[in-house]
Short mmCIF file of C-alpha atoms in Angstrom, two decimals:
data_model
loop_
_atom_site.label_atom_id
_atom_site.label_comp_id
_atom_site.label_asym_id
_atom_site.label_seq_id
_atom_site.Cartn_x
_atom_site.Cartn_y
_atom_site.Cartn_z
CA UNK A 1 0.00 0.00 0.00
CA UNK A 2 2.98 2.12 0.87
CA UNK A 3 4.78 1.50 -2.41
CA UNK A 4 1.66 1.63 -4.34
CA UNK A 5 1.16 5.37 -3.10
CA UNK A 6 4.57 6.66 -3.80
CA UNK A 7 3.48 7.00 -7.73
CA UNK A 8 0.24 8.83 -7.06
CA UNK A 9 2.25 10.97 -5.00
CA UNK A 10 4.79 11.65 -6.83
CA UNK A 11 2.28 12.35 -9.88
CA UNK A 12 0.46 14.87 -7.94
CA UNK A 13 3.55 16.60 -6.81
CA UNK A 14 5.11 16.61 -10.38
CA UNK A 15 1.55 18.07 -11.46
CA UNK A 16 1.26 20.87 -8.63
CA UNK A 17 4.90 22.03 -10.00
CA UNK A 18 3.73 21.81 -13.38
CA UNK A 19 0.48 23.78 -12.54
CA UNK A 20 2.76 26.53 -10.50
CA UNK A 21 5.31 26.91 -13.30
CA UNK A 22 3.55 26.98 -16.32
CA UNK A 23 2.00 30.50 -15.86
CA UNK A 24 6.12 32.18 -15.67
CA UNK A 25 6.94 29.38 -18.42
CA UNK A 26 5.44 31.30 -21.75
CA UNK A 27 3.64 34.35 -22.29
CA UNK A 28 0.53 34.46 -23.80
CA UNK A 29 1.24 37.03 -26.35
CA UNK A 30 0.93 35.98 -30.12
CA UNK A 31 3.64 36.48 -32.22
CA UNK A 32 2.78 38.61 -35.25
CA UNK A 33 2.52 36.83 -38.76
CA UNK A 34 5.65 37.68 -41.80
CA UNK A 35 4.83 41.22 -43.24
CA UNK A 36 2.32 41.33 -46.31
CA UNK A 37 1.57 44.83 -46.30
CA UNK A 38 3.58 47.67 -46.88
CA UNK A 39 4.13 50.13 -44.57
CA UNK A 40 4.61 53.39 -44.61
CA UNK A 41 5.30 55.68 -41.48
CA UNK A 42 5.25 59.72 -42.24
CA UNK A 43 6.07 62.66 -41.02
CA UNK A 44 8.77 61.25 -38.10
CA UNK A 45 11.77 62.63 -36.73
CA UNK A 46 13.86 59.60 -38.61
CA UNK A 47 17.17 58.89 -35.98
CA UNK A 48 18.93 57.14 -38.85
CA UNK A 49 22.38 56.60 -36.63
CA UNK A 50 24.52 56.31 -40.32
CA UNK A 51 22.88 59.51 -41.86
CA UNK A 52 21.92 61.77 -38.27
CA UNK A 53 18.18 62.80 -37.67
CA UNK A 54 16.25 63.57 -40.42
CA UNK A 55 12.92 65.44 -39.55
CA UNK A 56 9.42 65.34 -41.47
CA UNK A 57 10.57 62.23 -43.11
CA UNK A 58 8.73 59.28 -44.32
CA UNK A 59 9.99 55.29 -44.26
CA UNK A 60 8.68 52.42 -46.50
CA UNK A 61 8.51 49.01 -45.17
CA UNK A 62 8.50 46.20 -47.55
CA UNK A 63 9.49 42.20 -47.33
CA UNK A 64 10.97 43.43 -44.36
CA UNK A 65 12.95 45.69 -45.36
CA UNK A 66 13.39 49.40 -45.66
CA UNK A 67 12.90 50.50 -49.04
CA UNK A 68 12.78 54.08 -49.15
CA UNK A 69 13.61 57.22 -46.85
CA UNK A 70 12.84 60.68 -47.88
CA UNK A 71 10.32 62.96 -47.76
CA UNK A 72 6.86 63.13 -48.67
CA UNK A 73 6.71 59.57 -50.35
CA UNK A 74 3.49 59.20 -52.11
CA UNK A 75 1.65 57.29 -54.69
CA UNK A 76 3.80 56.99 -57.58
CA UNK A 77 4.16 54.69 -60.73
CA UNK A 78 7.50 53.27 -58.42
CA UNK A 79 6.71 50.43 -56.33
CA UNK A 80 9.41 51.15 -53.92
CA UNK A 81 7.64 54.55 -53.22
CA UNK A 82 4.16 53.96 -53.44
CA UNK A 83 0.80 54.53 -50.73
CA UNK A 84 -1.59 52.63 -51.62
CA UNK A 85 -4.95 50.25 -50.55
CA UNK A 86 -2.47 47.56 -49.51
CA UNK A 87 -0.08 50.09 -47.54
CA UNK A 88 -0.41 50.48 -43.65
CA UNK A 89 -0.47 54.29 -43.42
CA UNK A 90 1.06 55.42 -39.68
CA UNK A 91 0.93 58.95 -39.12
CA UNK A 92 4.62 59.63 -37.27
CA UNK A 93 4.18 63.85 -36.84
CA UNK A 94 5.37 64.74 -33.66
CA UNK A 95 7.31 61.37 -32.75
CA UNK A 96 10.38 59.59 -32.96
CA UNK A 97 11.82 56.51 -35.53
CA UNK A 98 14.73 54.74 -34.12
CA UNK A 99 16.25 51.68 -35.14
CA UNK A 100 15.39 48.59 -32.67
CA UNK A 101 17.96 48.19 -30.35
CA UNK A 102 19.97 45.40 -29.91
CA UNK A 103 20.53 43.91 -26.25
CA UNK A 104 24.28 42.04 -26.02
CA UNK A 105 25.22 39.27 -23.60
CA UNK A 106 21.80 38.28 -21.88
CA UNK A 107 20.40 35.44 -20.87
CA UNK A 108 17.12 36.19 -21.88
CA UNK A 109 14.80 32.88 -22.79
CA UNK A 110 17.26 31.12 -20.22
CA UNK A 111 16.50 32.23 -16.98
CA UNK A 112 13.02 32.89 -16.09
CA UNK A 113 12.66 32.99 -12.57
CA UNK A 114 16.40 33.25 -10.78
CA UNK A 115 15.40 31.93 -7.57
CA UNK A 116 13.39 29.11 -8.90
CA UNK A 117 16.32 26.13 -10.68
CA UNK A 118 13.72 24.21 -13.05
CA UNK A 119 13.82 28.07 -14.61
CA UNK A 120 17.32 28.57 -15.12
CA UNK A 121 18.96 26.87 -17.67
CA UNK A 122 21.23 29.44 -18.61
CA UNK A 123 24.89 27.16 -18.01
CA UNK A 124 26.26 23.73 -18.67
CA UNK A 125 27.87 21.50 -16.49
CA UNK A 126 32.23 21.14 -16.81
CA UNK A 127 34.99 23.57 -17.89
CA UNK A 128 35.12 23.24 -21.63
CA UNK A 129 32.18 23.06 -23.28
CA UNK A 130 32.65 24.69 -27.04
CA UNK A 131 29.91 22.36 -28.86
CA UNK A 132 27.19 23.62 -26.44
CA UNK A 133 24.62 26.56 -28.23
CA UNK A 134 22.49 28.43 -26.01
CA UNK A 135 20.39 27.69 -29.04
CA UNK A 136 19.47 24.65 -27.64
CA UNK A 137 17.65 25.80 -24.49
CA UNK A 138 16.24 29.21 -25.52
CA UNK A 139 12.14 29.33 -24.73
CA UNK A 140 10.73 31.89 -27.25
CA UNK A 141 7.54 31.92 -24.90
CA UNK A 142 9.51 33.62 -21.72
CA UNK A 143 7.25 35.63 -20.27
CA UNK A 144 9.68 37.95 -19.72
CA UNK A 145 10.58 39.17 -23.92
CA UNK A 146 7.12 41.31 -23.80
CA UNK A 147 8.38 43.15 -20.99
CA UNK A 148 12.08 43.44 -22.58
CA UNK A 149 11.01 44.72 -25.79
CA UNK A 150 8.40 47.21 -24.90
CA UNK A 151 11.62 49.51 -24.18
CA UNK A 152 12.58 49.46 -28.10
CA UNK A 153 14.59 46.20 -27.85
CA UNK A 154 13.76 43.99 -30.81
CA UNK A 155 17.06 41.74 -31.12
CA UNK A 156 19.16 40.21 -28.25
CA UNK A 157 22.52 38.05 -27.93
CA UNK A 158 21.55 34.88 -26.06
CA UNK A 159 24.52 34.56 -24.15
CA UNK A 160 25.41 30.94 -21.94
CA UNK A 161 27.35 31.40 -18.70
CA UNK A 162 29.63 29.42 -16.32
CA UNK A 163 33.22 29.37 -16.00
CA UNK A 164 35.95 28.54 -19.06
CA UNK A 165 34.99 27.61 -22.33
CA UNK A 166 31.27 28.17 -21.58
CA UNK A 167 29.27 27.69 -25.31
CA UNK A 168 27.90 29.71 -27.95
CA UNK A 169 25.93 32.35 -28.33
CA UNK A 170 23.04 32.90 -30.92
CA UNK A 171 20.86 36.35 -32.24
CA UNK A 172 17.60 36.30 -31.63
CA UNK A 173 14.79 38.71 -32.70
CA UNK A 174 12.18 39.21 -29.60
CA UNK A 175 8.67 38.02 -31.73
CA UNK A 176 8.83 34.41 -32.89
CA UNK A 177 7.13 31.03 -32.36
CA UNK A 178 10.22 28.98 -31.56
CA UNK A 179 14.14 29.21 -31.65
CA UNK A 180 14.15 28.43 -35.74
CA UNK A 181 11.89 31.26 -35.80
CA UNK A 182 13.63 33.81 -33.39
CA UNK A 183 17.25 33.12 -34.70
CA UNK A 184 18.49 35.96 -36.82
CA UNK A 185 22.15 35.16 -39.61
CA UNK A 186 24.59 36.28 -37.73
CA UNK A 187 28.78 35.56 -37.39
CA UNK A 188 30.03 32.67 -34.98
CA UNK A 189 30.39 33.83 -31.33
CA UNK A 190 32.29 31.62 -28.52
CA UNK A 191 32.31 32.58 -25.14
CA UNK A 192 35.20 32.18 -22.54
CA UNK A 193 35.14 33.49 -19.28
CA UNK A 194 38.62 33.97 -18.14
CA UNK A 195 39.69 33.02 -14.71
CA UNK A 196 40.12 35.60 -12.12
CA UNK A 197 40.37 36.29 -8.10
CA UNK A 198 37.64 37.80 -6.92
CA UNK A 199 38.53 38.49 -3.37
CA UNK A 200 41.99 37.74 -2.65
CA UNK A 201 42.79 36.70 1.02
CA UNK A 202 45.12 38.46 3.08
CA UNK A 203 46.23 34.87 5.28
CA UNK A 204 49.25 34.37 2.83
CA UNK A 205 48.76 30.81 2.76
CA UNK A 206 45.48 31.60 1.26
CA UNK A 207 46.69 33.62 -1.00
CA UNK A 208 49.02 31.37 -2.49
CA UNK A 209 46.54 28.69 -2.67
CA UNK A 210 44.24 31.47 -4.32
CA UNK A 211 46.72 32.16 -6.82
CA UNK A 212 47.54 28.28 -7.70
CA UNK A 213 43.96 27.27 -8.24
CA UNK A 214 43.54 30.48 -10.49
CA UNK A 215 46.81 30.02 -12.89
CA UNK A 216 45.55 25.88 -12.99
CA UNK A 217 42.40 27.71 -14.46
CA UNK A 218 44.33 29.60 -17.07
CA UNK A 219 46.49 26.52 -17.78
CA UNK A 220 43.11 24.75 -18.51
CA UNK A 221 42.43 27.08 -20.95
CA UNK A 222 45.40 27.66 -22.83
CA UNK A 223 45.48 23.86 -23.45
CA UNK A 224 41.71 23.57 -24.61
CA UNK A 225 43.00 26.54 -26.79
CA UNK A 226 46.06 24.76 -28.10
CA UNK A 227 44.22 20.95 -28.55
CA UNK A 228 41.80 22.83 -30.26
CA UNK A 229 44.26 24.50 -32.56
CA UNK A 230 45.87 21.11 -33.22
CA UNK A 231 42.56 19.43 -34.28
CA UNK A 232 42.44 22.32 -36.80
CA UNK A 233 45.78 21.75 -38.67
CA UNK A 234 45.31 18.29 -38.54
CA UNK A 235 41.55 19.05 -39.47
CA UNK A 236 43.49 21.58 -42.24
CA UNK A 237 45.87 18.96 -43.44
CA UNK A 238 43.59 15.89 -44.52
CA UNK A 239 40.44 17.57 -45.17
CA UNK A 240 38.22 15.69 -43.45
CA UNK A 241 37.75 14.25 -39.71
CA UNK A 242 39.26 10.81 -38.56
CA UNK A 243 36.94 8.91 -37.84
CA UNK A 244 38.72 6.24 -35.58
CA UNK A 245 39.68 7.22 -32.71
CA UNK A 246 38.30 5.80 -28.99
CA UNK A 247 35.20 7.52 -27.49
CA UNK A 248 37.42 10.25 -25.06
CA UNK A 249 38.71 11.41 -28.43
CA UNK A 250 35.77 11.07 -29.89
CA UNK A 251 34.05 13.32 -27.45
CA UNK A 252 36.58 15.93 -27.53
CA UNK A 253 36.43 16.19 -31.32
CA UNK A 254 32.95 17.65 -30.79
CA UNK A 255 34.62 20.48 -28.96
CA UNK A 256 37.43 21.14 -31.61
CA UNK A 257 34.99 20.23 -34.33
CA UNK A 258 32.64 23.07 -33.10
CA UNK A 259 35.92 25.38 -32.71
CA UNK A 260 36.82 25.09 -36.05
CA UNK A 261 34.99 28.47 -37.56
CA UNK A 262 36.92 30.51 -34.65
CA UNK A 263 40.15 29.18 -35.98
CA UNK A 264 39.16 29.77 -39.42
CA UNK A 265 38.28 33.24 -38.64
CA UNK A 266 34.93 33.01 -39.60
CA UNK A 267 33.76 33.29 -35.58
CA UNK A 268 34.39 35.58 -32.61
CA UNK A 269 35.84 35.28 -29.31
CA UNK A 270 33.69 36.74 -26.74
CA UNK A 271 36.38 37.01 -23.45
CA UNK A 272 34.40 37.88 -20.62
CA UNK A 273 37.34 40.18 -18.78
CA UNK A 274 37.21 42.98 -16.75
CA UNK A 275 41.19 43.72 -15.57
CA UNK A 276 44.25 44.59 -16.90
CA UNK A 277 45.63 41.76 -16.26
CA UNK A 278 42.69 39.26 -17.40
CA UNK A 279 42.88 41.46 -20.57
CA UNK A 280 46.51 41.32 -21.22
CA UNK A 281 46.26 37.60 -21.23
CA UNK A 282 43.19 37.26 -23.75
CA UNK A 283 45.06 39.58 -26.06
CA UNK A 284 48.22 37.03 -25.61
CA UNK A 285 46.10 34.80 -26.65
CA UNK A 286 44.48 36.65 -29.80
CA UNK A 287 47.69 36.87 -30.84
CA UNK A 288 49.00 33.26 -30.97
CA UNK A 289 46.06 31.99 -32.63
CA UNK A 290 44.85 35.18 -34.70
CA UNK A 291 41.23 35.14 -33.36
CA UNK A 292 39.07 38.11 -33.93
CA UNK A 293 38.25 39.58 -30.49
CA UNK A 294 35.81 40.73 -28.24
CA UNK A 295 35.97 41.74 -24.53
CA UNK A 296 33.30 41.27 -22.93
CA UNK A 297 33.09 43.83 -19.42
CA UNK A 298 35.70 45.55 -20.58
CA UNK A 299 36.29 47.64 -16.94
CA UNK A 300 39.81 48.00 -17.87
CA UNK A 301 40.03 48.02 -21.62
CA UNK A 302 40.51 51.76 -21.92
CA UNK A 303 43.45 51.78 -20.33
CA UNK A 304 44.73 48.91 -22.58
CA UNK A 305 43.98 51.06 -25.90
CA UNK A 306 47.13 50.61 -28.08
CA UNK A 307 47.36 46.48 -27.19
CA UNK A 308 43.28 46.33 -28.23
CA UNK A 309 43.56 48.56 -31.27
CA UNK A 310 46.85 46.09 -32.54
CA UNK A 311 44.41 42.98 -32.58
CA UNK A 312 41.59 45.00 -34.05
CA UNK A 313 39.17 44.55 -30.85
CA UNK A 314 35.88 45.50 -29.54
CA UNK A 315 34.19 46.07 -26.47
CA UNK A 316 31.03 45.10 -24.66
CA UNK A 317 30.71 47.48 -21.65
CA UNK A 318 28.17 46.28 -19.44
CA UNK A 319 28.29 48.22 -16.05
CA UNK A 320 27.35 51.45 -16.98
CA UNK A 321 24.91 51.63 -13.91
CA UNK A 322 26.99 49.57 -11.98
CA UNK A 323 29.34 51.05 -9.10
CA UNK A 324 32.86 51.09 -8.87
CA UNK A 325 34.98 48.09 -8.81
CA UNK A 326 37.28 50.11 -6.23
CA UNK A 327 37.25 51.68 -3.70
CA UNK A 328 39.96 54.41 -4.67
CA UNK A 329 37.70 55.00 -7.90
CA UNK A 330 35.12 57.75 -8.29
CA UNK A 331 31.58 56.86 -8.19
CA UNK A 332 30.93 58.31 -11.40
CA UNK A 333 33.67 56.44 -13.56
CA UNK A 334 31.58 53.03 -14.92
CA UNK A 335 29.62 56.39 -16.71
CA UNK A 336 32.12 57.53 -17.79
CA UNK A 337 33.95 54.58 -19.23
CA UNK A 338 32.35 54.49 -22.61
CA UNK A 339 32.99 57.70 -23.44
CA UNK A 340 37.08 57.11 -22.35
CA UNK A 341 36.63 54.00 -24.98
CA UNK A 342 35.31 56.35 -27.35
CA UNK A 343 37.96 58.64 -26.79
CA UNK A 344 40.63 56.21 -27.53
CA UNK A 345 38.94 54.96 -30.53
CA UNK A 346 38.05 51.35 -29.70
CA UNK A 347 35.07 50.06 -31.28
CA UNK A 348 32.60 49.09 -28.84
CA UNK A 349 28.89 48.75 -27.73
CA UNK A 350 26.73 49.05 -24.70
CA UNK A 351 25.71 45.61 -23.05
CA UNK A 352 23.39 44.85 -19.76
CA UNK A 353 24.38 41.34 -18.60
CA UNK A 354 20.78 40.30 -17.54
CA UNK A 355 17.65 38.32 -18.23
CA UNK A 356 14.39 40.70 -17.31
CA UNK A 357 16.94 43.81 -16.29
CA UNK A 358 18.35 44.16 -19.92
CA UNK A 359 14.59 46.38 -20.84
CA UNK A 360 17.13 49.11 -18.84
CA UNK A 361 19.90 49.02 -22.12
CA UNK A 362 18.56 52.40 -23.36
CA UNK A 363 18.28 54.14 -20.03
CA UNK A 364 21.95 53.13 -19.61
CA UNK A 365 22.91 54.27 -23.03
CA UNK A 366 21.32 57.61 -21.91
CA UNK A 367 23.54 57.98 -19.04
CA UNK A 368 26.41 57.32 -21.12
CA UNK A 369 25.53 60.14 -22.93
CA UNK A 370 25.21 62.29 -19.54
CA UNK A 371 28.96 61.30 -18.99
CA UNK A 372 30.40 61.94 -22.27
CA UNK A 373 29.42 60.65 -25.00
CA UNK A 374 27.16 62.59 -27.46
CA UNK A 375 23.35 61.56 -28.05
CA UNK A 376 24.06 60.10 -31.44
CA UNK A 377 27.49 57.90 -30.10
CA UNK A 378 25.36 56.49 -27.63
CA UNK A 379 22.04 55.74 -29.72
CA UNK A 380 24.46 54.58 -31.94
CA UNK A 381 26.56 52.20 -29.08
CA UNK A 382 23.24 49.87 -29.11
CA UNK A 383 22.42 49.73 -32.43
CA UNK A 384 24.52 49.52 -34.99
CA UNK A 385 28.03 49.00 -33.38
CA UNK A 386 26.08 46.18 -31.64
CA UNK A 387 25.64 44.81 -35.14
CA UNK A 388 28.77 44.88 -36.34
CA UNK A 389 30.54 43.48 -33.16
CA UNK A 390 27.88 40.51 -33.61
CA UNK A 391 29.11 40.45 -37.59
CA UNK A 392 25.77 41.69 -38.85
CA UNK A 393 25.22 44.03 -42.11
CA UNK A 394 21.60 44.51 -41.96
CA UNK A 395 20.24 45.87 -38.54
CA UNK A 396 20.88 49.12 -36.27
CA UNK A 397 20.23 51.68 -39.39
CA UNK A 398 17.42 53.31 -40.75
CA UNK A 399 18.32 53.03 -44.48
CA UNK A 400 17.50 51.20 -47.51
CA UNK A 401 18.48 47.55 -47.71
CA UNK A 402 18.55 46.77 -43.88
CA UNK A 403 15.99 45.45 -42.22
CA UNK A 404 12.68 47.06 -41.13
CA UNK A 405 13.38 47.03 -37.25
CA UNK A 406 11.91 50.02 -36.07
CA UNK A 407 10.84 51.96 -33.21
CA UNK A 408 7.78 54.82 -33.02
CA UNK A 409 8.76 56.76 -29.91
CA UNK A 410 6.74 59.71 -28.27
CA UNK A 411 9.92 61.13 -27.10
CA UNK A 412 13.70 60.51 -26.52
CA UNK A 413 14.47 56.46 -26.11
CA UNK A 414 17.23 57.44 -24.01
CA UNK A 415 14.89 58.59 -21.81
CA UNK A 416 13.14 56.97 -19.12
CA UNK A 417 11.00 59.95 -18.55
CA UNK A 418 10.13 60.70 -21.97
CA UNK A 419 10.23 57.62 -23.64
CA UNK A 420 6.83 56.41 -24.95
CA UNK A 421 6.93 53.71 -27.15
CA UNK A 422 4.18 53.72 -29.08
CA UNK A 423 4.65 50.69 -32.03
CA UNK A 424 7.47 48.22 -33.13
CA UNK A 425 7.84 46.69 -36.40
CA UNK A 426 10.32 43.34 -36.31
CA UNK A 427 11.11 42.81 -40.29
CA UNK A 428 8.12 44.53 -40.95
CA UNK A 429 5.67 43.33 -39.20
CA UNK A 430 3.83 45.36 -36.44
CA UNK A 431 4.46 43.82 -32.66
CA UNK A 432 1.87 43.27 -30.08
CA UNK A 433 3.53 45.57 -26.99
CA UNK A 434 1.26 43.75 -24.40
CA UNK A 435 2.93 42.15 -21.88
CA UNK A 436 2.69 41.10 -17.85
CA UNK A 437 3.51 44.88 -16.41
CA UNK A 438 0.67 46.25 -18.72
CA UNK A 439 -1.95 43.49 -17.52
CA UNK A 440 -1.14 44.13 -14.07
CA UNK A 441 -1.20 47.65 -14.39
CA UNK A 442 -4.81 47.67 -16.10
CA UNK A 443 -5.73 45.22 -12.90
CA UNK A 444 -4.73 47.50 -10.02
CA UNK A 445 -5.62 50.24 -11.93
CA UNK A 446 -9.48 48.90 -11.06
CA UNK A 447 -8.52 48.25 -7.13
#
């Protein structure tokens, strides 16, 4: 009777979890079908980022792409400029076009609720993990993308974390049915977060220990990083894989198999660093095996300009509302480190390394521009330089030929206080900007 019960139980508890997690599992929000209108939105203050602001200006959407920018566009014997029955007509006057904005290194569709495990599935078990695509465990129903893009963000990196070799990261647009759907063409991006100390003890014994365990760490790498390169000469030199070898070897070709594109140079390195010294030592790196770079965090990197600008690097600065990382430092310096990166003419973007925090990217980009950097440099930080670092041609511009990911603002996006949002096109097609905060807003409204 005992054992027969355990079942039932179990089956009821497993169904009570069920029941409890389903509601933060997926949204119920659905995701807008492929453009097969036109649009056509007139009269707005155009933020182009590649060609400045352009006021009373007009924008045709079409295929889901941007076809035409200029003024008064109207029915004409072109196509590519013409209003008609089958064109969606949006009045703009008064308002704001920006191109969507692009959140880097989240884990957005991987974490859902942080203090709640069967959510968060945003790492992988053991130190070297290549092969592993955050791909794989991305939930286009999070509950939590509404939320994120009802601040203007219509892309974001899908970032995996942990320690080491950690995985891949994937593009994803923020309206979509499933991964297949959501996933947006973009370059190769591996991500390795390199060792550090991040309280050292002052017991000396400690300290030594500290340091040991953290240069074994490094070591770990810089042999993952040298099997890996081996696998690609070897990979180089016959032309295709070897096929017999015993299943450890087999298992660690899947790493160096998956590696190959960043050897190739047809992927990115993504170093998660922050110091001088964690920097120094991803550059050595670069260097041996000629990857293209990007440093993720970045806290240091401006001071590091010459060595970054050698191995043609960028930069994803993340803490721009985060405090100090010393005490000796002034409060106001993570501001102000974008605009010292500016300054010393590395290439970089703004980041927020979150799940349901990123919606703050363009409030962040707006006090970057506070502490330095101009309106347009910081629009621009978030947008377009966030395509390029992610080796994409075709978003973060308002121009013909790239895609029609756009923004209708009442005001400034950079804004908290003045940013409206009032519609968002993804390739096209017009978004549904309900989402959780709005429902429960409407509900206590009615208290």
């Amino acid at each position: 009777m005992q054992h027969s019960s355990k079942p039932v139980l179990f089956a009821a508890l497993l169904g009570a979890i069920c029941t409890t997690l389903a509601p933060a599992m997926a949204n119920d929000i659905v995701p807008t079908p492929k453009q097969s209108r036109s649009v056509l939105i007139k009269n707005a203050t155009v933020h182009t980022v590649s060609q400045g602001v352009l006021s009373n200006t007009d924008v045709l959407i079409e295929n889901g792409k941007i076809t035409a920018v200029g003024p008064q566009l109207t029915s004409q014997a072109n196509s590519a400029t013409a209003e008609t029955s089958d064109t969606q007509v949006v009045d703009a006057s008064g308002k704001h076009l920006y191109p969507g904005l692009i959140a880097l290194d989240t884990s957005l569709g991987l974490v859902e609720i942080e203090m709640s495990r069967p959510t968060v599935d945003n790492a992988e078990v053991g130190y070297i993990n290549p092969q592993i695509s955050t791909a794989t465990a991305y939930n286009a129903d999070s509950e939590l993308i509404p939320t994120i893009r009802f601040n203007g963000i219509t892309h974001a990196q899908i970032v995996p974390s942990g320690d080491g070799i950690a995985g891949q990261s994937v593009l994803v647009d923020l309206d979509a049915w499933t991964i297949e759907d959501a996933l947006t063409p973009s370059a190769g991006q591996f991500h390795v977060y390199w060792p550090q100390i991040k309280r050292m003890p002052e017991d000396e014994k400690k300290k030594a220990k500290a340091i040991e365990k953290n240069q074994q760490a490094i070591d770990q790498l810089n042999i993952a990083f040298e099997d890996g390169y081996r696998y690609f000469l070897s990979d180089k030199a016959s032309g295709k894989d070897n096929k017999n070898e015993d299943p450890q070897s087999a298992t660690n070709n899947l790493r160096w198999q998956a590696m190959l594109p960043l050897y190739q140079g047809k992927a990115t390195l993504f170093a998660h660093a922050d110091s001088v010294g964690q920097i120094e030592q991803v550059i050595a790196l670069t260097k041996k095996y000629q990857f293209k770079l990007v440093i993720v965090g970045g806290y240091d990197a401006w001071r590091l300009a010459s060595s970054l600008r050698e191995v043609k690097a960028g930069v994803i600065y993340p803490h721009t509302l985060s405090l100090p990382k010393r005490k000796d430092e002034p409060v106001d310096l993570p501001f102000k480190i974008p605009s010292l990166l500016a300054n010393a003419g590395i290439p970089f973007a703004l980041g927020f390394s979150s799940d349901w925090n990123s919606r703050n990217l363009p409030y962040a980009a707006g006090y970057s521009a506070a502490y330095g950097l101009t309106p347009e440099q910081a629009l621009k930080s978030i947008t377009l330089d966030a395509a390029k670092l992610l080796g994409v041609e075709d978003l973060g511009v308002i121009a013909v030929g790239y895609q029609g990911s756009v923004v209708l603002s009442e005001g400034d996006i950079l804004d908290p206080m003045t940013n409206k949002i009032q519609a968002i096109w993804i390739e096209g097609r017009q978004i549904d900007l309900n989402n959780r905060h709005q429902q429960l807003y409407q509900k206590y409204l009615k208290r």
